[in-house]
mmCIF file of C-alpha atoms and ligand atoms in Angstrom:
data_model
loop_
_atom_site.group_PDB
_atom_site.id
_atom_site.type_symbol
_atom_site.label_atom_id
_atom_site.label_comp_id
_atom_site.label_asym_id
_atom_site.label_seq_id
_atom_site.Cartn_x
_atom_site.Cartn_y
_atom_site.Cartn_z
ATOM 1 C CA UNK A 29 -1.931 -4.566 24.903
ATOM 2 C CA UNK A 30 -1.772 -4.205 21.218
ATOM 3 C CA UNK A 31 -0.055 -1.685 19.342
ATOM 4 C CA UNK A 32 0.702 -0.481 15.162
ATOM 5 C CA UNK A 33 3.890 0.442 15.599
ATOM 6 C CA UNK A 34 5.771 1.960 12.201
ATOM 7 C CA UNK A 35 9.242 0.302 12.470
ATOM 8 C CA UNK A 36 10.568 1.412 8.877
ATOM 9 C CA UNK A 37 8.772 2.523 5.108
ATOM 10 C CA UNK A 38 6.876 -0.785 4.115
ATOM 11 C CA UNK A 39 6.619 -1.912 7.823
ATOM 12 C CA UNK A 40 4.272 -1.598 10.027
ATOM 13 C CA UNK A 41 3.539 -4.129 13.194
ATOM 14 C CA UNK A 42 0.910 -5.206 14.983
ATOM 15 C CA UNK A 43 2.685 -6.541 18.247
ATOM 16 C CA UNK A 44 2.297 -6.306 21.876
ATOM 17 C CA UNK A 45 3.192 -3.240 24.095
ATOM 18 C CA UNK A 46 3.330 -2.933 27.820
ATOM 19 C CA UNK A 47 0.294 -0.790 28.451
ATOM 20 C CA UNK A 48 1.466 2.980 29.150
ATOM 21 C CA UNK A 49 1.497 4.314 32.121
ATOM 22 C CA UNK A 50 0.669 8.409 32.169
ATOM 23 C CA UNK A 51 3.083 10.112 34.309
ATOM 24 C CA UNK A 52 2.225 13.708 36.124
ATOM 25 C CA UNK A 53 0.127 16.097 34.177
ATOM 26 C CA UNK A 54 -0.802 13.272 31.156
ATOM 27 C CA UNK A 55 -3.577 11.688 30.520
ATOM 28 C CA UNK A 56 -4.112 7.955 29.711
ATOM 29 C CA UNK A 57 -7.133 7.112 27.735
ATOM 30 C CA UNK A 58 -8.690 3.641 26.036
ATOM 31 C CA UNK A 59 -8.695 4.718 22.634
ATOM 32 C CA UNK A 60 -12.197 3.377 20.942
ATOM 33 C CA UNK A 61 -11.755 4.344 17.798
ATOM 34 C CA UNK A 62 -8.817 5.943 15.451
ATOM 35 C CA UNK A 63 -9.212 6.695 11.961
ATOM 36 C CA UNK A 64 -7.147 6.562 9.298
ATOM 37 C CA UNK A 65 -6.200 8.815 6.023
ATOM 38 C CA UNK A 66 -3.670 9.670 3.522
ATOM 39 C CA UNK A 67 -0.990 10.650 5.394
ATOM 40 C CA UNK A 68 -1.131 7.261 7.140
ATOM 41 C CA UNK A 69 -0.440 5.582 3.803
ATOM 42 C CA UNK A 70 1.913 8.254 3.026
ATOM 43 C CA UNK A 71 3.877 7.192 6.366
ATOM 44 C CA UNK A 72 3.443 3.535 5.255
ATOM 45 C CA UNK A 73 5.010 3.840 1.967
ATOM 46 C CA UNK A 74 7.911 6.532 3.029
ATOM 47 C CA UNK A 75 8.299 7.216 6.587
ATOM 48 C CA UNK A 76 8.604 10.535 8.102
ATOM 49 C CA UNK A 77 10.808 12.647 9.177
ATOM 50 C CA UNK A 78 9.595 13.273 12.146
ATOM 51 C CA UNK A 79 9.214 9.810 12.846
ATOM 52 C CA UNK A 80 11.845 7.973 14.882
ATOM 53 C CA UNK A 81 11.202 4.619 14.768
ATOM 54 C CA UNK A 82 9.227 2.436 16.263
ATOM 55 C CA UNK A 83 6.510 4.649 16.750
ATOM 56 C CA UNK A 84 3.014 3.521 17.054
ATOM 57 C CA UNK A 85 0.934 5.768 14.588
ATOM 58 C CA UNK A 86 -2.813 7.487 14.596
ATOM 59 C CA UNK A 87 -3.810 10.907 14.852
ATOM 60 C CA UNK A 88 -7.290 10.964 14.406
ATOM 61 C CA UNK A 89 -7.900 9.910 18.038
ATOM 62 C CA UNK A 90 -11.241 9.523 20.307
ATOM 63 C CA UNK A 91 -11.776 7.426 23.311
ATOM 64 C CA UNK A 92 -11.868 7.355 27.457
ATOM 65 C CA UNK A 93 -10.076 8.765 29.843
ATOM 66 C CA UNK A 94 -9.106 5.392 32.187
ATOM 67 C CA UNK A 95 -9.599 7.289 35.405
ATOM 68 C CA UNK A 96 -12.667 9.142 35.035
ATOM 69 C CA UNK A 97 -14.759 7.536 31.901
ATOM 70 C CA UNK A 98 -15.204 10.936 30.227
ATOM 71 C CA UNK A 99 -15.428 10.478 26.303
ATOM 72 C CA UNK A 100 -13.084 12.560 24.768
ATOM 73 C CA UNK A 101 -11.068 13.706 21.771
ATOM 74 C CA UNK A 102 -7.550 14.500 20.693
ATOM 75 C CA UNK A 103 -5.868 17.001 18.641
ATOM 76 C CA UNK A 104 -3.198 16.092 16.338
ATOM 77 C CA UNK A 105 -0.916 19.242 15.821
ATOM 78 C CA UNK A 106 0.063 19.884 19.298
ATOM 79 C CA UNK A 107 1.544 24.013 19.165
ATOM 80 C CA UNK A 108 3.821 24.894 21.290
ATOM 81 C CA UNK A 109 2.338 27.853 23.014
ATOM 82 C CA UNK A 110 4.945 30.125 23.572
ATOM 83 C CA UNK A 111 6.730 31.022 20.376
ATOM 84 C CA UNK A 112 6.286 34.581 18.266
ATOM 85 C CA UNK A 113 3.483 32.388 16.201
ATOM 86 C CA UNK A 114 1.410 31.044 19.100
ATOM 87 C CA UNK A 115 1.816 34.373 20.965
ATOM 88 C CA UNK A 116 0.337 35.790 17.621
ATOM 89 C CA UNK A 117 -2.731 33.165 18.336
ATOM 90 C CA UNK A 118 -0.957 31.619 14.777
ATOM 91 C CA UNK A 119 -0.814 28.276 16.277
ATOM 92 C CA UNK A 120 -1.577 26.116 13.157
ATOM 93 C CA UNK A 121 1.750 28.145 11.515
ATOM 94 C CA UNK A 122 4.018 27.373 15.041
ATOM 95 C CA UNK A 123 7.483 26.280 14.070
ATOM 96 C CA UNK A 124 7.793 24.379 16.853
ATOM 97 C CA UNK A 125 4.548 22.108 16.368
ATOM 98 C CA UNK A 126 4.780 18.261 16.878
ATOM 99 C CA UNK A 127 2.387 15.847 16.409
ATOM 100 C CA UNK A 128 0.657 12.546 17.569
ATOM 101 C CA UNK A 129 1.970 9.854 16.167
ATOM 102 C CA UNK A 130 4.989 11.220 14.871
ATOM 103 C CA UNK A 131 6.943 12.812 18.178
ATOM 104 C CA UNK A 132 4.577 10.669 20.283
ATOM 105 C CA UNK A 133 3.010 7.311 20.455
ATOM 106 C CA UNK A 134 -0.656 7.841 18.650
ATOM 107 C CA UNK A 135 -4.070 6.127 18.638
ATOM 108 C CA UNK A 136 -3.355 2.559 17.022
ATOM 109 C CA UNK A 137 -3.546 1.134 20.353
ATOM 110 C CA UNK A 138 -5.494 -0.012 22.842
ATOM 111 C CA UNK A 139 -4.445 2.685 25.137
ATOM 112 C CA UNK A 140 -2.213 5.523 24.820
ATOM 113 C CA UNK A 141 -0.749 8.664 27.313
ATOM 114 C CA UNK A 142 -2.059 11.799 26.093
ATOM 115 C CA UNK A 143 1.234 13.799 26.557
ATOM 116 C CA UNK A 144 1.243 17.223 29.053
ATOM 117 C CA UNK A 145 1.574 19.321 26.208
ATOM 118 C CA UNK A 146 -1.484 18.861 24.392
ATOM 119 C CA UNK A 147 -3.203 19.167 27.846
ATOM 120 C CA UNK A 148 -1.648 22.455 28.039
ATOM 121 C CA UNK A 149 -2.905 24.145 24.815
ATOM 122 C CA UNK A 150 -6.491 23.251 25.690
ATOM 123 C CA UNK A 151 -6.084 19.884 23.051
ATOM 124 C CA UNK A 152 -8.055 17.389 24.596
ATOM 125 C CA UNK A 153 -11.830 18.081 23.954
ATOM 126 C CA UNK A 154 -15.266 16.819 25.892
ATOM 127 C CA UNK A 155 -17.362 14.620 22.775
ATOM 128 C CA UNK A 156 -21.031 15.526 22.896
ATOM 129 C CA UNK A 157 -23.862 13.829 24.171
ATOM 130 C CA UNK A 158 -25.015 11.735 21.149
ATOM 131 C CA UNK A 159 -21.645 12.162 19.064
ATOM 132 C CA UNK A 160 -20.239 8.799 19.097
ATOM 133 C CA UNK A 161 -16.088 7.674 19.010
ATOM 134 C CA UNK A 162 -16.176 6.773 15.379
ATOM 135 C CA UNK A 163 -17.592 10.488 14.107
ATOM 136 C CA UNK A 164 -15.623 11.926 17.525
ATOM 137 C CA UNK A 165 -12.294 10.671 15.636
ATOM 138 C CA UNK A 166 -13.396 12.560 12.131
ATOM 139 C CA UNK A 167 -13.147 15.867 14.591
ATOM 140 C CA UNK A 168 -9.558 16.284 13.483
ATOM 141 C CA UNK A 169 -9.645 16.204 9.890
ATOM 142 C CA UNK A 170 -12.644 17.955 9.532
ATOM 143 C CA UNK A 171 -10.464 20.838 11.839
ATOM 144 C CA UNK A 172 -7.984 20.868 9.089
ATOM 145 C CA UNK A 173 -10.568 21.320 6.603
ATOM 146 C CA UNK A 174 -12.218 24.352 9.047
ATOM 147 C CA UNK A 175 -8.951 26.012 8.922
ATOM 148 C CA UNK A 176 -8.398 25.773 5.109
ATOM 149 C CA UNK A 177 -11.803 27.079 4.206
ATOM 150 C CA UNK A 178 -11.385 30.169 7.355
ATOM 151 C CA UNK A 179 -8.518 30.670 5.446
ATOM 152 C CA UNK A 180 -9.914 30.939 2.110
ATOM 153 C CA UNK A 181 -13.022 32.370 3.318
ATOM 154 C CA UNK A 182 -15.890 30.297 1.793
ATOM 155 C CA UNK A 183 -18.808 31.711 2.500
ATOM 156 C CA UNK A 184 -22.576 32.634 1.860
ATOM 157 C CA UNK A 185 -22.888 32.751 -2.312
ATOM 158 C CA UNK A 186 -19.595 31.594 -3.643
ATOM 159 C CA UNK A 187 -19.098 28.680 -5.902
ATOM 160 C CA UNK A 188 -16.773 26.098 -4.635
ATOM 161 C CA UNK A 189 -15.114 23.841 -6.575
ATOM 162 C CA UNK A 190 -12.929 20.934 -4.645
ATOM 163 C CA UNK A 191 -10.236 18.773 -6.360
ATOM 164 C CA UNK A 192 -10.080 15.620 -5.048
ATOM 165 C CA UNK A 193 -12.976 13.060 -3.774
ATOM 166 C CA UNK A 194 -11.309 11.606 -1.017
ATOM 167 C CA UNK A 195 -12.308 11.791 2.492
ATOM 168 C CA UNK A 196 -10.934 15.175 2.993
ATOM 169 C CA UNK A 197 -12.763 16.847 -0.314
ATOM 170 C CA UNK A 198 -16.041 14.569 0.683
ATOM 171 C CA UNK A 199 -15.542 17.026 4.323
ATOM 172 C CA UNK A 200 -14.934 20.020 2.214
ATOM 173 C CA UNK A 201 -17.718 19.500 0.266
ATOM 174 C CA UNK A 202 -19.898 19.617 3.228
ATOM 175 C CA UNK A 203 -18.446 22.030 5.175
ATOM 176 C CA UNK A 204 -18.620 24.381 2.221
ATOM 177 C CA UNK A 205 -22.619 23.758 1.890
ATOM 178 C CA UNK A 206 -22.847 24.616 5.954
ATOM 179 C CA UNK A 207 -20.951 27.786 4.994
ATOM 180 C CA UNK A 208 -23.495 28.916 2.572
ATOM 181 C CA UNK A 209 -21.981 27.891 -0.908
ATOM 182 C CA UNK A 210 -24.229 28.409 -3.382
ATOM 183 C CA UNK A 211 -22.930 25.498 -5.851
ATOM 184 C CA UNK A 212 -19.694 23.040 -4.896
ATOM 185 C CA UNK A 213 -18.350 21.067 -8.112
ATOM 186 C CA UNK A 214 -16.397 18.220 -7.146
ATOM 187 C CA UNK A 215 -13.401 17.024 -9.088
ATOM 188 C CA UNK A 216 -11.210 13.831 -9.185
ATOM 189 C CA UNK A 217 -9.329 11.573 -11.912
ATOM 190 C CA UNK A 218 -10.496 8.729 -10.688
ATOM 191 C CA UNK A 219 -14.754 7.878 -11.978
ATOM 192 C CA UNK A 220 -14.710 4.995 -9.639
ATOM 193 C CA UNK A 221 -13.970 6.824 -6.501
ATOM 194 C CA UNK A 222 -15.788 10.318 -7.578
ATOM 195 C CA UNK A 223 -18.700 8.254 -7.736
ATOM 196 C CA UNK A 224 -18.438 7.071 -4.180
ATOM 197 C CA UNK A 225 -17.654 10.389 -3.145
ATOM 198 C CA UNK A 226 -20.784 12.039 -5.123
ATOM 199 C CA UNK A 227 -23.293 9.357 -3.453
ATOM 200 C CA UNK A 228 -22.553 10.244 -0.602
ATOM 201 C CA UNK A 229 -22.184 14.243 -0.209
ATOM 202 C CA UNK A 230 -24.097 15.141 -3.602
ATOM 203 C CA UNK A 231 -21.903 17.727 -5.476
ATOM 204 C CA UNK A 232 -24.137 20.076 -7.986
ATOM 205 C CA UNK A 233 -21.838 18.550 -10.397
ATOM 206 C CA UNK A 234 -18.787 15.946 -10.753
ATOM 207 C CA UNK A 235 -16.213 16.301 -12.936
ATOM 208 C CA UNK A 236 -13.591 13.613 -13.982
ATOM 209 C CA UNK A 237 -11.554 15.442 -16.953
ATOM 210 C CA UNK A 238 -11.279 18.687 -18.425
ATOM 211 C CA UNK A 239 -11.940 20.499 -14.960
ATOM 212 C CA UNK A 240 -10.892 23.691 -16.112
ATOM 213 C CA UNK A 241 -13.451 23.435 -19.497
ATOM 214 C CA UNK A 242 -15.719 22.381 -17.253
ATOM 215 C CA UNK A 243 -16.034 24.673 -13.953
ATOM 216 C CA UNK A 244 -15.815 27.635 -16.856
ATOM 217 C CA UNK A 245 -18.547 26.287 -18.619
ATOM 218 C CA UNK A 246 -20.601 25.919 -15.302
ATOM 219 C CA UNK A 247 -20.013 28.762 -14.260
ATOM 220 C CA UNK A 248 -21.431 30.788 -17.370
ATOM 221 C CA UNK A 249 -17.337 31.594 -18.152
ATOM 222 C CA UNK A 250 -17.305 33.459 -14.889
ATOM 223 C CA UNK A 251 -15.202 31.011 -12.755
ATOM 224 C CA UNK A 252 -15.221 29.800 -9.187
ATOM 225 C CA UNK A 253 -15.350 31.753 -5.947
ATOM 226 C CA UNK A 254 -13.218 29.561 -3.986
ATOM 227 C CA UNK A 255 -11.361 26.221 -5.716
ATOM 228 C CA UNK A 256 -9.932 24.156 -3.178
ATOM 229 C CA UNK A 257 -7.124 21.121 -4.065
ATOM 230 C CA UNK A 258 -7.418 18.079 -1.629
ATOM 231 C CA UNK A 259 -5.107 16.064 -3.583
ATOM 232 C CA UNK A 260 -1.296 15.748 -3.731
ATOM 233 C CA UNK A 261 -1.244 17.232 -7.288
ATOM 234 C CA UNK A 262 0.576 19.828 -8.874
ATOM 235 C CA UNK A 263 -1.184 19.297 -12.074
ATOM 236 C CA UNK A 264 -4.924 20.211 -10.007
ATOM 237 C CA UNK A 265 -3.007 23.187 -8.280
ATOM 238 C CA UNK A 266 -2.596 24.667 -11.746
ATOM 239 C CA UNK A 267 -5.637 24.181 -13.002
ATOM 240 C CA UNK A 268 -7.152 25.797 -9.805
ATOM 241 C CA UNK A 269 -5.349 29.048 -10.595
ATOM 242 C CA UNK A 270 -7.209 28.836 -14.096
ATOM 243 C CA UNK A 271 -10.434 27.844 -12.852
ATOM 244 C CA UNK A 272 -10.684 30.783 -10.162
ATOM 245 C CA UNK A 273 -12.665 33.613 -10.624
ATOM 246 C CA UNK A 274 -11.614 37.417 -10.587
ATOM 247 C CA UNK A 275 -10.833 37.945 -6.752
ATOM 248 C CA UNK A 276 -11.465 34.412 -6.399
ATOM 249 C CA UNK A 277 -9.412 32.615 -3.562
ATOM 250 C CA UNK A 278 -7.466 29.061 -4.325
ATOM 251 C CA UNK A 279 -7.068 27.208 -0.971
ATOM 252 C CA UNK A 280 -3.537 24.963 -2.025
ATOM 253 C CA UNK A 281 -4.993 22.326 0.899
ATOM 254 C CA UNK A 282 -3.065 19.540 -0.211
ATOM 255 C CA UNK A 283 0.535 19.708 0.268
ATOM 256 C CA UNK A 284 2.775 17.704 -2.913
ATOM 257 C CA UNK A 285 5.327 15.242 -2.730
ATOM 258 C CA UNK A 286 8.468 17.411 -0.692
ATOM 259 C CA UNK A 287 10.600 15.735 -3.813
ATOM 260 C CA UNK A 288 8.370 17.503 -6.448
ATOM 261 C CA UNK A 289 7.219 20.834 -5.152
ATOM 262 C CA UNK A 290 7.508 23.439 -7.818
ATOM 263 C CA UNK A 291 4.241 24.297 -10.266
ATOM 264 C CA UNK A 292 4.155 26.373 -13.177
ATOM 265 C CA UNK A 293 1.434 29.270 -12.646
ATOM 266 C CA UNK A 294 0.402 32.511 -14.782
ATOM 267 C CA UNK A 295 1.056 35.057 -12.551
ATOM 268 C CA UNK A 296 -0.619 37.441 -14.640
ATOM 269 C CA UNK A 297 -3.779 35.371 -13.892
ATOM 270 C CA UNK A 298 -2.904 36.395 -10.192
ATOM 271 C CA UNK A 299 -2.230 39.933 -11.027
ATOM 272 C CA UNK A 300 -5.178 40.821 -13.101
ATOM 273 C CA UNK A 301 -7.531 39.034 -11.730
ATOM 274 C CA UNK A 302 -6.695 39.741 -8.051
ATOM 275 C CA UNK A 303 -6.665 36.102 -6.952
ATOM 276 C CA UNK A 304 -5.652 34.944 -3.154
ATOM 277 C CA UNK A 305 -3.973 31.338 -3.089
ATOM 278 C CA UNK A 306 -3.580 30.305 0.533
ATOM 279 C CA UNK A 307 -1.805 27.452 1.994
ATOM 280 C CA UNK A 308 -3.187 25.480 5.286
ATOM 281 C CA UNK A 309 -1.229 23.579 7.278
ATOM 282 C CA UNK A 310 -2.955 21.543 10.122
ATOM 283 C CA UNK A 311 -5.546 23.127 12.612
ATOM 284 C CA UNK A 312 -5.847 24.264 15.820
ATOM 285 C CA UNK A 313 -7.457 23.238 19.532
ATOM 286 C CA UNK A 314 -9.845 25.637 18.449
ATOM 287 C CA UNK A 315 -10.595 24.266 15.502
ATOM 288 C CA UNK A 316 -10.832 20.447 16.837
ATOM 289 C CA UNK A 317 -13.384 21.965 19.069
ATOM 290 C CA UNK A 318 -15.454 23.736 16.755
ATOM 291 C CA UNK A 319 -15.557 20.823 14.706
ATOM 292 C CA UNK A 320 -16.795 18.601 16.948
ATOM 293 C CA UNK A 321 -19.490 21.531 17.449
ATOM 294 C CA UNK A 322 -20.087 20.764 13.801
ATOM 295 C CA UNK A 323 -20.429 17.381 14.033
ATOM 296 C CA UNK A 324 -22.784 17.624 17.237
ATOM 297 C CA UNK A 325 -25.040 19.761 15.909
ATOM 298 C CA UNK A 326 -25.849 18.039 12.709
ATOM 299 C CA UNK A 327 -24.118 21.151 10.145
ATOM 300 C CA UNK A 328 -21.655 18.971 9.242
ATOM 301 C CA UNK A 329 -22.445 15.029 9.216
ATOM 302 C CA UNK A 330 -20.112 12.442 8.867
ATOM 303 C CA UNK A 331 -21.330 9.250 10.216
ATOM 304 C CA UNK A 332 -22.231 8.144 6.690
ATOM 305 C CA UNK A 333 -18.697 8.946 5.547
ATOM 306 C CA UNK A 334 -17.071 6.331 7.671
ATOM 307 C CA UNK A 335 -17.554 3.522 5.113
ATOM 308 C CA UNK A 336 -15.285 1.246 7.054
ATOM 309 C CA UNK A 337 -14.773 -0.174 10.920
ATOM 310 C CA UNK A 338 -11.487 -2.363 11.390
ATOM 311 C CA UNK A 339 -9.963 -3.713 14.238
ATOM 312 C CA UNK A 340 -6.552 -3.283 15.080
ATOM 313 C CA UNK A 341 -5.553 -6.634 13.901
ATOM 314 C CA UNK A 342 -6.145 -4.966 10.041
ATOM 315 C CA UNK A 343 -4.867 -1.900 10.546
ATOM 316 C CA UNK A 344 -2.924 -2.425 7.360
ATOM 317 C CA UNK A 345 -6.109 -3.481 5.318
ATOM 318 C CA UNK A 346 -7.118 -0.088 5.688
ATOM 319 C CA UNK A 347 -4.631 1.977 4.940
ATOM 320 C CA UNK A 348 -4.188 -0.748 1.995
ATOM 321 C CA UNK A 349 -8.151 0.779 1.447
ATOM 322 C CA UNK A 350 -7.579 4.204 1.903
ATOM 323 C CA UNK A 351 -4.291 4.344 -0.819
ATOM 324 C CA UNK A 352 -6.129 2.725 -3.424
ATOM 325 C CA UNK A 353 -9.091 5.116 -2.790
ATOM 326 C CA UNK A 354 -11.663 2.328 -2.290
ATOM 327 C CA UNK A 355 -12.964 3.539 0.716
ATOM 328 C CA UNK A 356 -13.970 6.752 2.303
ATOM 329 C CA UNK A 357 -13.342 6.812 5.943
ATOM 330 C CA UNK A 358 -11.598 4.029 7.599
ATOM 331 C CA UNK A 359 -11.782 3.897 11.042
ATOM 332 C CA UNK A 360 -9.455 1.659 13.371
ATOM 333 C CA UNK A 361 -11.373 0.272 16.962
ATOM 334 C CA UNK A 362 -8.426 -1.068 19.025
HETATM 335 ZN ZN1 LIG B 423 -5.195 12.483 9.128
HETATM 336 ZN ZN1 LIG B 424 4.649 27.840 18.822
#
């Protein structure tokens, strides 16, 4: 079979694999479809840490079980399950957590072993009647994106403003609406790509320089509920802090580069104004399946968002796509 295997930062190969073989307690599917995102271009361009090479990558995973034909899809952040966090039900936080695609061989081929552990924590999921592979696959992110906004609790009235057009602001943008957001403002540097973005998930306003200025002025001075950074910026992460509301909760969704970490933030602005800046890392099998839920019933679409279909073969056109922000979703169909 064909794999995507990430050999070293800069390479990545499309070669041939003996087809897996799933040993007791695993699962071997046909993958149909695996998308891609920023983290896979991230890998591309500096490896991981967690990644010992070769290791064929893809997280966002959806296909069919080999033995039984059942559609199904795949968590990413596999929890261990037993430690003080997971006992805690904290299992997006677990210290222990591994991941497809980095500790185990992921969804850029045309099969792959679903490992014992992710059976274990409930991590494989039934797709729904009428969901098909290619939104299936968007389950995962859109998790991650669940357990940011749960943890900045977006809900019913608040003005949202998200940083960053990408794929994962375009499913924060619609999440927020199925939440009850009264208004989400949707930021990014980059005019080309926050026009894509706006096309498709129709912000009540874009904004592409002076965000602070700008969510202030919408916002009759008063600020914004929730802000939410889906970008790898340090620069957006302060402005968030300014842009907030009194009370108002900053959701710091995007992690930055681990060589450039530290911001510069008014703490006073934190203080006085009683903000809440939350982290998210990840999400759990709960989430996955709630977000398939989501996507099932039609609260949170994403069909549209997939603005690409690839075959293994050009695996590296899209992440090629997906760092230079020309495309929304790309999905991979091994
Ligand atoms: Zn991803
Ligand atoms: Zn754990």
């Amino acid at each position: 079979m064909k794999v995507a295997r990430f050999h070293a930062p800069g390479d990545i190969r499309v070669e041939d694999a003996p087809e897996p073989v799933a040993g007791p307690g695993e699962l071997k599917i046909r993958v149909r479809n695996c998308s891609t995102c920023g983290t896979d271009a991230k890998i591309f361009k500096f490896g991981h840490h967690h990644i010992r090479p070769p290791r064929v990558m893809g997280h966002e995973i959806a296909g069919e079980v080999v033995d039984t034909g059942e559609r199904v899809q795949v968590i990413a952040a596999i929890p261990c399950g037993t430690c003080a966090e997971c006992r805690r039900d904290r299992l997006t936080v677990c210290p222990d957590q591994e991941s497809m695609g980095y500790h185990y061989d992921g969804g850029f081929a045309e099969y792959m072993v679903v490992p014992a552990k992710v059976l274990a924590v409930g991590g494989v999921n039934a797709v729904p009647d009428g969901v098909g592979f290619a939104e299936a696959s968007v389950a995962e992110p859109l998790a991650c994106v669940l357990n940011g906004q749960t943890l900045a609790g977006v809900g019913p009235g608040d003005d949202v403003v998200v940083m960053g057009a990408g794929p994962i602001g375009c499913l924060h943008v619609r999440l927020a609406r199925a939440r009850g957001a009264a208004r989400v403002f949707l930021v990014d540097v980059n005019a080309e790509r926050l026009a894509m973005a706006a096309d498709l998930v129709t912000p009540d306003a874009v904004i592409d320089s002076d965000p602070v200025e700008q969510v202030l002025k919408l916002t009759g001075g008063r600020g914004a509920d929730v802000v939410i950074t889906a970008a790898a910026s340090g620069v957006a992460q302060e402005q968030a802090v300014r842009m907030a509301a009194r009370q108002g909760r900053i959701s710091f969704f995007g992690g930055l580069p681990k060589d450039d970490p530290i911001i510069r933030l008014d703490s006073n602005l934190v203080h006085y104004r009683e903000l809440t800046i939350v982290g998210a890392n990840g999400s759990s099998p709960a989430h996955n399946a709630e977000a398939l839920r989501l996507i099932a019933d039609g609260r949170v679409p994403v069909a549209d968002l997939i603005t690409h279909r690839l075959p293994l073969t050009r695996v590296l056109d899209g992440i090629d796509l997906v760092s230079r922000g020309a495309a929304i979703k790309v999905t991979i169909e091994p």
